GROMACS .gro file of C-alpha atoms in nm:
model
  355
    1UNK     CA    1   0.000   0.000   0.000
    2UNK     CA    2   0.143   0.327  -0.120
    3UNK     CA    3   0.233   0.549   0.178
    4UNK     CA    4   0.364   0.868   0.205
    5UNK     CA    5   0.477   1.125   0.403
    6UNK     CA    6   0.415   1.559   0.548
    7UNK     CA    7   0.221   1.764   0.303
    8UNK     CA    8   0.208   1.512   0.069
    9UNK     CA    9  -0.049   1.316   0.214
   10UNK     CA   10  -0.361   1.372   0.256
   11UNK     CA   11  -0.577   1.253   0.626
   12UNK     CA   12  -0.937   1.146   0.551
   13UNK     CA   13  -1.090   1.288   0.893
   14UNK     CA   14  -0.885   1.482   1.160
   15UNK     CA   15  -0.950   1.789   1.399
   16UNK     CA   16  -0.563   1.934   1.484
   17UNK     CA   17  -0.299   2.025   1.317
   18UNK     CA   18  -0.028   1.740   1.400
   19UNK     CA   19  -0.264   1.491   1.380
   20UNK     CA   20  -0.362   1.620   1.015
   21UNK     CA   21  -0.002   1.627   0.971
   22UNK     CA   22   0.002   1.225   1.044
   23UNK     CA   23  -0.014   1.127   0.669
   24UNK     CA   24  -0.278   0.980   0.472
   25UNK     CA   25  -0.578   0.745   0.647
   26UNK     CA   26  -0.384   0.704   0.971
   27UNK     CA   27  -0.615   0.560   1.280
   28UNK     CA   28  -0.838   0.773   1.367
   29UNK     CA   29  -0.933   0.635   1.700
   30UNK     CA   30  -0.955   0.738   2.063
   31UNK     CA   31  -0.728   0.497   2.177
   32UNK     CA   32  -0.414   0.755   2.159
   33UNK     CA   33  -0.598   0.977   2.374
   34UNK     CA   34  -0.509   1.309   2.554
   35UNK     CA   35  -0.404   1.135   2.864
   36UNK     CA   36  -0.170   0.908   2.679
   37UNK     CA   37  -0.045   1.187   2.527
   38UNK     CA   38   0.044   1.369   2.880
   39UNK     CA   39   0.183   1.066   3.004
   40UNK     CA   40   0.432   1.023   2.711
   41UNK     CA   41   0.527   1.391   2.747
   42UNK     CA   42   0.577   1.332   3.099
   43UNK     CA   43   0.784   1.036   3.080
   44UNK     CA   44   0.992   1.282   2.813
   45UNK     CA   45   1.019   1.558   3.038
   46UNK     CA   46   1.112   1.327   3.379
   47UNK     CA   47   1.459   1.267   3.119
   48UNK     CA   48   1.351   0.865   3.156
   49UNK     CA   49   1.553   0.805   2.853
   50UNK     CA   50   1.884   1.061   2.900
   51UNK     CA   51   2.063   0.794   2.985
   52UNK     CA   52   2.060   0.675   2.612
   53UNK     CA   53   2.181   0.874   2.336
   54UNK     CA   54   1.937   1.118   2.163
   55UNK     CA   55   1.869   1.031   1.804
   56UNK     CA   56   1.757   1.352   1.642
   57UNK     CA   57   1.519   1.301   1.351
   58UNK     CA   58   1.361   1.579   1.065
   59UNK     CA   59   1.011   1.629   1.075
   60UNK     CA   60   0.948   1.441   0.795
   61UNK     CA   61   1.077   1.130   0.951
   62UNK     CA   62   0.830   1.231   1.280
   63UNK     CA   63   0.549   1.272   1.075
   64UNK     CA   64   0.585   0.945   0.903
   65UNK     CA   65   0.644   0.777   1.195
   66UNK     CA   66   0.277   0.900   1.364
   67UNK     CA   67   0.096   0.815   1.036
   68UNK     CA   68   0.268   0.439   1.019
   69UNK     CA   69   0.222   0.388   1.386
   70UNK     CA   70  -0.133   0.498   1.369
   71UNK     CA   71  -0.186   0.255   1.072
   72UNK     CA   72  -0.047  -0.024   1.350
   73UNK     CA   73  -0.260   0.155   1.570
   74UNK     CA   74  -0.599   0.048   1.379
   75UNK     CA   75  -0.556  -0.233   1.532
   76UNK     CA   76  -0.398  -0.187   1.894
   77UNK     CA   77  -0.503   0.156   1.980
   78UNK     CA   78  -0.842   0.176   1.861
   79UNK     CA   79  -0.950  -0.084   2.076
   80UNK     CA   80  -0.598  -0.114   2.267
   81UNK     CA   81  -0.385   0.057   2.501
   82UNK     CA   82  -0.054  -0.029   2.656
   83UNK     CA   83  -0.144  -0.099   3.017
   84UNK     CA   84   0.086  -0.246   3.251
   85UNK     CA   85   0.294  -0.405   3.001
   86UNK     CA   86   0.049  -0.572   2.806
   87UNK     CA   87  -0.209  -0.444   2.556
   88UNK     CA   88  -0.563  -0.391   2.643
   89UNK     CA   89  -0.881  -0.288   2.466
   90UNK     CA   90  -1.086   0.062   2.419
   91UNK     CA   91  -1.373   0.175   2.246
   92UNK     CA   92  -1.408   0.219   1.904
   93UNK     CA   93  -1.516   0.527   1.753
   94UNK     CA   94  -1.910   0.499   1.685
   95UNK     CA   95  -2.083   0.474   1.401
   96UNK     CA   96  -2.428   0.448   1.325
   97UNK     CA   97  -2.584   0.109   1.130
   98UNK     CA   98  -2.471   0.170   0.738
   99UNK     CA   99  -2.665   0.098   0.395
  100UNK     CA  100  -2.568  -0.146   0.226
  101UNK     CA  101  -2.324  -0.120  -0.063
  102UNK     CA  102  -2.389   0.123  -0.381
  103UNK     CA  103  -2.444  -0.051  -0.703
  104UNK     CA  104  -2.254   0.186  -0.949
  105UNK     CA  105  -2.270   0.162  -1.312
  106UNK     CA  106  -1.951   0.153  -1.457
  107UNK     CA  107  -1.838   0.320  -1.811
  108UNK     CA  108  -1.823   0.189  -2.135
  109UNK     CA  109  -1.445   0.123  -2.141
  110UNK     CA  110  -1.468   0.060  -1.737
  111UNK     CA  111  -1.140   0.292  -1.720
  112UNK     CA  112  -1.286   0.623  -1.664
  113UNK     CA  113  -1.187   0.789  -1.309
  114UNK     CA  114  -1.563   0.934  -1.177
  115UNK     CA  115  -1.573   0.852  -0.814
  116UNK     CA  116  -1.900   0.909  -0.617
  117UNK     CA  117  -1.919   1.099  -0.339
  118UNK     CA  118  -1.795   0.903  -0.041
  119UNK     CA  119  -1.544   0.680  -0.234
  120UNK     CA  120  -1.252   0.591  -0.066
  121UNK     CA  121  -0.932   0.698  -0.299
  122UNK     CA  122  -0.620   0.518  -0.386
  123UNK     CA  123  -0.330   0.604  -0.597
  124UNK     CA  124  -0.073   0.338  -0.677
  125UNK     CA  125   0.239   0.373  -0.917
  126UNK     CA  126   0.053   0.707  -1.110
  127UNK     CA  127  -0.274   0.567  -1.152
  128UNK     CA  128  -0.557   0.678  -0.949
  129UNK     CA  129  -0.825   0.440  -0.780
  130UNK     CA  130  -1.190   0.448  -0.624
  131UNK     CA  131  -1.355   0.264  -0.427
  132UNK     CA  132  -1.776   0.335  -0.397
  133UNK     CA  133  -1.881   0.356  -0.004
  134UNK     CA  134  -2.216   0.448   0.146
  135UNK     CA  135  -2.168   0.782   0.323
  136UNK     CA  136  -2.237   0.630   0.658
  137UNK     CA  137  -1.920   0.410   0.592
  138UNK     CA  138  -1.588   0.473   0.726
  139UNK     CA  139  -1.338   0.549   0.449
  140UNK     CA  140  -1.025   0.528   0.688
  141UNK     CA  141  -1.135   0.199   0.758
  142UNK     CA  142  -1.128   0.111   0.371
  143UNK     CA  143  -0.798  -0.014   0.259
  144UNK     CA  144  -0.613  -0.103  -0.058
  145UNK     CA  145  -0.260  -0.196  -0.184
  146UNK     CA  146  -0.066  -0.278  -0.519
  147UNK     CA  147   0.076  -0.623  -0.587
  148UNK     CA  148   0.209  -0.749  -0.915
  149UNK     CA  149  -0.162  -0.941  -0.978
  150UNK     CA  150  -0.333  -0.629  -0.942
  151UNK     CA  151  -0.507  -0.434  -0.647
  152UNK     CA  152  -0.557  -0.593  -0.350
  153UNK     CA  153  -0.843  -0.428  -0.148
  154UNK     CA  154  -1.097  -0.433   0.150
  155UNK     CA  155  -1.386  -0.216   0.183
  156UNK     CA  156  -1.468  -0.058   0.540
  157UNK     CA  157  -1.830  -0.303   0.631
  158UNK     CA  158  -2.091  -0.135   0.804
  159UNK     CA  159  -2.075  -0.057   1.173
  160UNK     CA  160  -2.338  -0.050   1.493
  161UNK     CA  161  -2.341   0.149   1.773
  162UNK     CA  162  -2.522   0.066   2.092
  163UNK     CA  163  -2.429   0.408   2.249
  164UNK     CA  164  -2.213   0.263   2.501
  165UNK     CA  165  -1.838   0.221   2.540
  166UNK     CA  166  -1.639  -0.063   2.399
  167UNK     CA  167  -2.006  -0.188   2.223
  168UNK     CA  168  -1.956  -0.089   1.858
  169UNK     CA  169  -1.859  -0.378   1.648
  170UNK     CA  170  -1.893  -0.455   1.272
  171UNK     CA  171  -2.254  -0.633   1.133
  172UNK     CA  172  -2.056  -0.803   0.798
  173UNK     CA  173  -1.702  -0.929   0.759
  174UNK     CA  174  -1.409  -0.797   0.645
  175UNK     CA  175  -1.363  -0.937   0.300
  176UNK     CA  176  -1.036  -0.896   0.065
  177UNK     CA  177  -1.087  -0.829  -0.295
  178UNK     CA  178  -0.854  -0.796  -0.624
  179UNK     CA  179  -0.860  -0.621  -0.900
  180UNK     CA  180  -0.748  -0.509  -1.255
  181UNK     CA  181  -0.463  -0.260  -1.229
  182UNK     CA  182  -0.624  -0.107  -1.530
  183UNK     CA  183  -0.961  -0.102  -1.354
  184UNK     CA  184  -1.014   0.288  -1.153
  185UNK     CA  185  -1.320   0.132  -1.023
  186UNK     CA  186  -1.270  -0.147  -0.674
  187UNK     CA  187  -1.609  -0.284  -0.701
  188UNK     CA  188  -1.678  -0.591  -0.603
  189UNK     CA  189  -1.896  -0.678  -0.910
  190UNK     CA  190  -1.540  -0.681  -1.120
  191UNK     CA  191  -1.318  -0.813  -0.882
  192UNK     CA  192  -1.149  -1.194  -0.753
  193UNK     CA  193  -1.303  -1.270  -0.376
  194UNK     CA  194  -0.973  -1.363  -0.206
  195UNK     CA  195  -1.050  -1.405   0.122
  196UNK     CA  196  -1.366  -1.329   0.413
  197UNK     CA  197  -1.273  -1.335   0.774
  198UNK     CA  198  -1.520  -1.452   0.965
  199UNK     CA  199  -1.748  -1.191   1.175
  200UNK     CA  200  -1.737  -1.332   1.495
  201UNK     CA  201  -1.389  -1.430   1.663
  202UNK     CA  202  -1.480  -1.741   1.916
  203UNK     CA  203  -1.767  -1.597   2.001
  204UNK     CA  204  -2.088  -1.411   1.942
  205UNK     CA  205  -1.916  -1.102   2.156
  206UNK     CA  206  -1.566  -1.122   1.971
  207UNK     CA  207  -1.542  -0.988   1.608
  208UNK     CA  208  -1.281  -0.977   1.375
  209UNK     CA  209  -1.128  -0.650   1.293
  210UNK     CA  210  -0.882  -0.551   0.992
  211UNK     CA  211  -0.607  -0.265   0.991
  212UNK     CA  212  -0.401  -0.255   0.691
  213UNK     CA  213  -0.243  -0.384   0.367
  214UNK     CA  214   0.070  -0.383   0.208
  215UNK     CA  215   0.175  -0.512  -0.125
  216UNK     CA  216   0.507  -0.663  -0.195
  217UNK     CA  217   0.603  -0.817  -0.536
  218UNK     CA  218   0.314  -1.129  -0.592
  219UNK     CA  219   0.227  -1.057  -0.230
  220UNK     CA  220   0.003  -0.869  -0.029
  221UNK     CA  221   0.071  -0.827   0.399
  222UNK     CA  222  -0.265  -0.818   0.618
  223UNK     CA  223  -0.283  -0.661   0.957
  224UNK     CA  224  -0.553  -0.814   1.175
  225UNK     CA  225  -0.690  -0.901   1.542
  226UNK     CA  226  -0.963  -0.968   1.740
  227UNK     CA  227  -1.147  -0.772   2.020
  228UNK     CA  228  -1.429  -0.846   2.223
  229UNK     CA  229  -1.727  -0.582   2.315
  230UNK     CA  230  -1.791  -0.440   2.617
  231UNK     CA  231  -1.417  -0.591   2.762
  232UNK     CA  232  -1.063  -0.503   2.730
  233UNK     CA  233  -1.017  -0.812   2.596
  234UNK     CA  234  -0.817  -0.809   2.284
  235UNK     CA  235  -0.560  -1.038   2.063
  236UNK     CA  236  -0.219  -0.944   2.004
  237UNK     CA  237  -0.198  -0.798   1.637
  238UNK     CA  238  -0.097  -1.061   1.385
  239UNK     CA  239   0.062  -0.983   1.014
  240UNK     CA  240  -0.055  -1.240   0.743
  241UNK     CA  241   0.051  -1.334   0.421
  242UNK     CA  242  -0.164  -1.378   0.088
  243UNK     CA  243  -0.023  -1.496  -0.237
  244UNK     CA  244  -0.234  -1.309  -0.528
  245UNK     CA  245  -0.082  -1.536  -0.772
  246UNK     CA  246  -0.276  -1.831  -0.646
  247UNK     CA  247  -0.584  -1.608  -0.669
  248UNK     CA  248  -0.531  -1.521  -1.039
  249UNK     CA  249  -0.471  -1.890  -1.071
  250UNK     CA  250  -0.832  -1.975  -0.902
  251UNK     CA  251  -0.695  -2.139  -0.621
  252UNK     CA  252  -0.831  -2.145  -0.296
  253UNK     CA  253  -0.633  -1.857  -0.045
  254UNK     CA  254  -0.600  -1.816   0.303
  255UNK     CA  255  -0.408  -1.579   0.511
  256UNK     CA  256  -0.083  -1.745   0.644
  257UNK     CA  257   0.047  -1.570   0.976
  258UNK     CA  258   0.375  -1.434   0.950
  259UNK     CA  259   0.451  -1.246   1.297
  260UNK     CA  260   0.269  -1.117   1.602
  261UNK     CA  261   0.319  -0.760   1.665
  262UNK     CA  262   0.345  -0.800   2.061
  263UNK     CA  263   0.402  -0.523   2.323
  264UNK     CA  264   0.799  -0.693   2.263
  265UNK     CA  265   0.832  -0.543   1.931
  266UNK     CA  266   0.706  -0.168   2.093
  267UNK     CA  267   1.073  -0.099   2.250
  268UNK     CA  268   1.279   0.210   2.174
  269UNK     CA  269   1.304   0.258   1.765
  270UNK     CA  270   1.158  -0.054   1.646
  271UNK     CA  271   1.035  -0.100   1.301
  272UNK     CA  272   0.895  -0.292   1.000
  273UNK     CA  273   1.026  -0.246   0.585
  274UNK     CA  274   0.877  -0.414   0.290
  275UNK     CA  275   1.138  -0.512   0.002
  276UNK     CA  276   0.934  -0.532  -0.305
  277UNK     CA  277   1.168  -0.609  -0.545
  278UNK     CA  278   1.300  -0.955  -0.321
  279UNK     CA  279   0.957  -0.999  -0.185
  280UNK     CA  280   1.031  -0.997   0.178
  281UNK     CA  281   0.992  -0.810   0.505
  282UNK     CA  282   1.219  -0.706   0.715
  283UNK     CA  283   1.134  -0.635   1.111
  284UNK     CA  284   1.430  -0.444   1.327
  285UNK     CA  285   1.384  -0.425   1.698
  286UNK     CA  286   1.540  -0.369   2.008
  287UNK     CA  287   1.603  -0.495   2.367
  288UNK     CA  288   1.731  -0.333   2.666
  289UNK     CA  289   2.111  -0.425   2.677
  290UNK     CA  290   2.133  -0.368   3.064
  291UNK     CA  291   2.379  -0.069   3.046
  292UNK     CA  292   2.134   0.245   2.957
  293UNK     CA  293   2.086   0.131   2.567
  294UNK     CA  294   1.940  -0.079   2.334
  295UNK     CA  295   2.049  -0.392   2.132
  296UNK     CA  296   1.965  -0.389   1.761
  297UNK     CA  297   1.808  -0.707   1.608
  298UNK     CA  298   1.703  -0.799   1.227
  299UNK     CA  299   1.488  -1.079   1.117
  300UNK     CA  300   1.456  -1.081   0.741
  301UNK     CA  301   1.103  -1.290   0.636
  302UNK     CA  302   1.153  -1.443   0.295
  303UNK     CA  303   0.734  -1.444   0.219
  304UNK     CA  304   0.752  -1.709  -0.042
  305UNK     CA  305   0.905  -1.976   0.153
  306UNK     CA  306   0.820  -1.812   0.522
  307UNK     CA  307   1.229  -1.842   0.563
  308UNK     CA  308   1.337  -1.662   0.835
  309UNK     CA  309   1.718  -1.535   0.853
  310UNK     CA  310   1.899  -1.339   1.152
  311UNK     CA  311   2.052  -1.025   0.977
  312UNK     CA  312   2.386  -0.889   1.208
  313UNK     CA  313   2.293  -0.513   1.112
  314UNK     CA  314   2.067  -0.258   0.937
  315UNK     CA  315   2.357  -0.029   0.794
  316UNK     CA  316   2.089   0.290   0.815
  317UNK     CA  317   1.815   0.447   0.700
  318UNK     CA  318   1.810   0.663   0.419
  319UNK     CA  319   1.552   1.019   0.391
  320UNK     CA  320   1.507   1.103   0.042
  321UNK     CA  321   1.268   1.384  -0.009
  322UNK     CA  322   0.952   1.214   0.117
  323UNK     CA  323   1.100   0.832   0.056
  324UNK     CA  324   1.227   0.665   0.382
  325UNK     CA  325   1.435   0.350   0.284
  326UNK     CA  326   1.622   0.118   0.499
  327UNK     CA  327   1.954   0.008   0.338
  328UNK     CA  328   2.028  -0.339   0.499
  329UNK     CA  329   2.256  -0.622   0.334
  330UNK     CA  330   2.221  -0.998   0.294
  331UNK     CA  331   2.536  -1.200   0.236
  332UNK     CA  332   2.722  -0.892   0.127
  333UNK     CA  333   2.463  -0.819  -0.083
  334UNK     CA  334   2.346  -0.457  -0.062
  335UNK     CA  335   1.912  -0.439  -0.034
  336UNK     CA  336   1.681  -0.131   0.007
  337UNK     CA  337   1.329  -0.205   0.171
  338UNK     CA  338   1.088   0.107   0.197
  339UNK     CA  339   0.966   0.199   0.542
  340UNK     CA  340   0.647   0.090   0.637
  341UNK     CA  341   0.523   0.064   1.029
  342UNK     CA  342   0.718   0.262   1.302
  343UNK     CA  343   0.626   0.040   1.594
  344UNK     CA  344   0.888   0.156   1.873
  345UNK     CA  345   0.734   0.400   2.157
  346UNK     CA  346   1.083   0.601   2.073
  347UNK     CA  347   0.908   0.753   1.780
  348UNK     CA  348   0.653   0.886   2.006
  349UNK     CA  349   0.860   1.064   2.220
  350UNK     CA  350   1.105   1.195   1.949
  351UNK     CA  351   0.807   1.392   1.850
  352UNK     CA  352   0.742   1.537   2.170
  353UNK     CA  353   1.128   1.612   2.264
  354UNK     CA  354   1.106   1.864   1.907
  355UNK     CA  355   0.800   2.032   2.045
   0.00000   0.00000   0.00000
């Protein structure tokens, strides 16, 4: 999924300035709420991390890092917070019950770019994409990304809201969709089913609940969990794996878990990159080395074979303009992997340090 970064993206809903800063369709959630915020100014201020050595960032590399950690925050903030050491639920923004889907018409060549008012917008590698919603729906909760099959996608499904915390939940499944590259239109009506998630996770009070997607080469990443209404009761967040080639081949597909994003993987600067070109992911993060720092670690996820390899060292990471790429190597080998989720708290607070 395309991301990018400052002025150059554009947020779907948001009410400061920062936050409309963030980048384009971060979460939009209350789970990073005011007090949160306080408390990770505080824990700036009180100096709890002077004993390491500052790591000054541009804004552009702030900025980024919100909207990626919000996009990881679809899942764990919006119905999560870091509590104690472990991750635990809140309420998701209400909505009201939604229509159901619009039936658009599509053009005579079924290339023209008319959106209706409401669609949720894409642009992927110069070409522009829409995706029909009923008003009522959510766009930020629509999401799409380009793979070498075509567009994978998954349209936001409509919501209740019983006017009480923690009690909105979705009344359909998630369901992942792909499409032409040369089609502007997502509809469902011209598009491969891939895969439905089930509505209800274990129970009739658990539902599933979908973040994000990434493409990479023939594959496409899915961010997922599961949360329970009216609890804090939540799953860790778990990053799947679909291959797209097996759904232009009409095979059956389902998600195959790669990693759990656990409160582990939250420490200092931690991170995940996406190298398209190689088709594989690379996750760097860090543990407390006893002595006032932090010990690097790389695991590089081959997502053909699920192959997992322990890289020594990321050699850095490279601002370009708005492009944020992480220049690692593999055998002596020398890789790039775009940025794509800022996971460590560090980010956070490098924000608030600059204010």
């Amino acid at each position: 999924m395309k991301r990018r970064t400052d002025e150059e993206n554009r947020v779907m809903i948001g009410q400061t300035d920062w936050y409309a800063r963030a980048g384009k369709r971060p979460f939009r959630e209350d789970g990073f709420t005011f007090e949160l915020m306080t408390q990770i100014e505080q824990a700036a201020t009180a100096g709890s991390m002077k004993t390491h050595k500052r790591f000054r960032v541009r804004k552009s590399f702030v900025f980024t890092g919100l909207a990626t950690l919000f996009l990881l925050g679809t899942l764990i903030w919006p119905f999560r917070e870091w509590r104690n050491g472990h991750l635990a639920s809140s309420p998701l923004t209400p909505f009201q019950a939604a229509a159901p889907m619009p039936t658009v018409t599509p053009t005579a060549t079924g290339k023209e770019y008319v959106p209706p008012i409401g669609s949720a917008e894409f642009e992927f590698s110069g070409m522009k994409y829409y995706m029909p919603l009923p008003l009522d729906r959510d766009k930020g909760r629509s999401y799409a990304a380009e793979t070498s099959a075509g567009i994978i996608w998954s349209p936001a499904p409509p919501m209740v809201n019983y006017l009480k915390p923690k009690y909105t939940h979705p009344t359909e499944p998630y369901s992942l969709y792909l499409s032409p590259k040369d089609q502007p239109e997502l509809s469902a009506t011209t598009a491969l089913r891939v895969y439905t998630y089930p509505l209800y996770a274990g129970g009739a009070q658990s539902y599933y609940n979908l973040g994000s997607i990434y493409g990479a080469g023939n594959y496409a990443l899915i961010i997922t969990n599961t949360f329970t209404i009216g609890t804090d009761k939540s799953t860790d967040t778990e990053l799947s794996v679909v291959d797209t080639k097996k759904v232009t081949a009409s095979k059956v597909v389902v998600p195959k878990k790669l990693l759990t994003l656990d409160y582990s993987l939250s420490l200092y600067r931690s991170y995940i990159a996406i190298d398209k070109r190689n088709e594989e992911l690379l996750l760097v993060y860090y543990t407390d080395d006893k002595k006032g720092g932090f010990d690097q670690h790389a695991k590089l996820y081959d997502l053909e074979s699920g192959h997992i390899q322990l890289l020594q060292s990321v050699i850095r990471i490279d601002i370009n303009g708005t492009a944020e790429t992480v220049i690692y190597r593999v055998k002596g080998e020398k890789r790039t992997a775009e940025m794509a989720l800022k996971i460590g708290r560090q980010w956070y607070l490098d924000y608030f340090e600059q204010q």
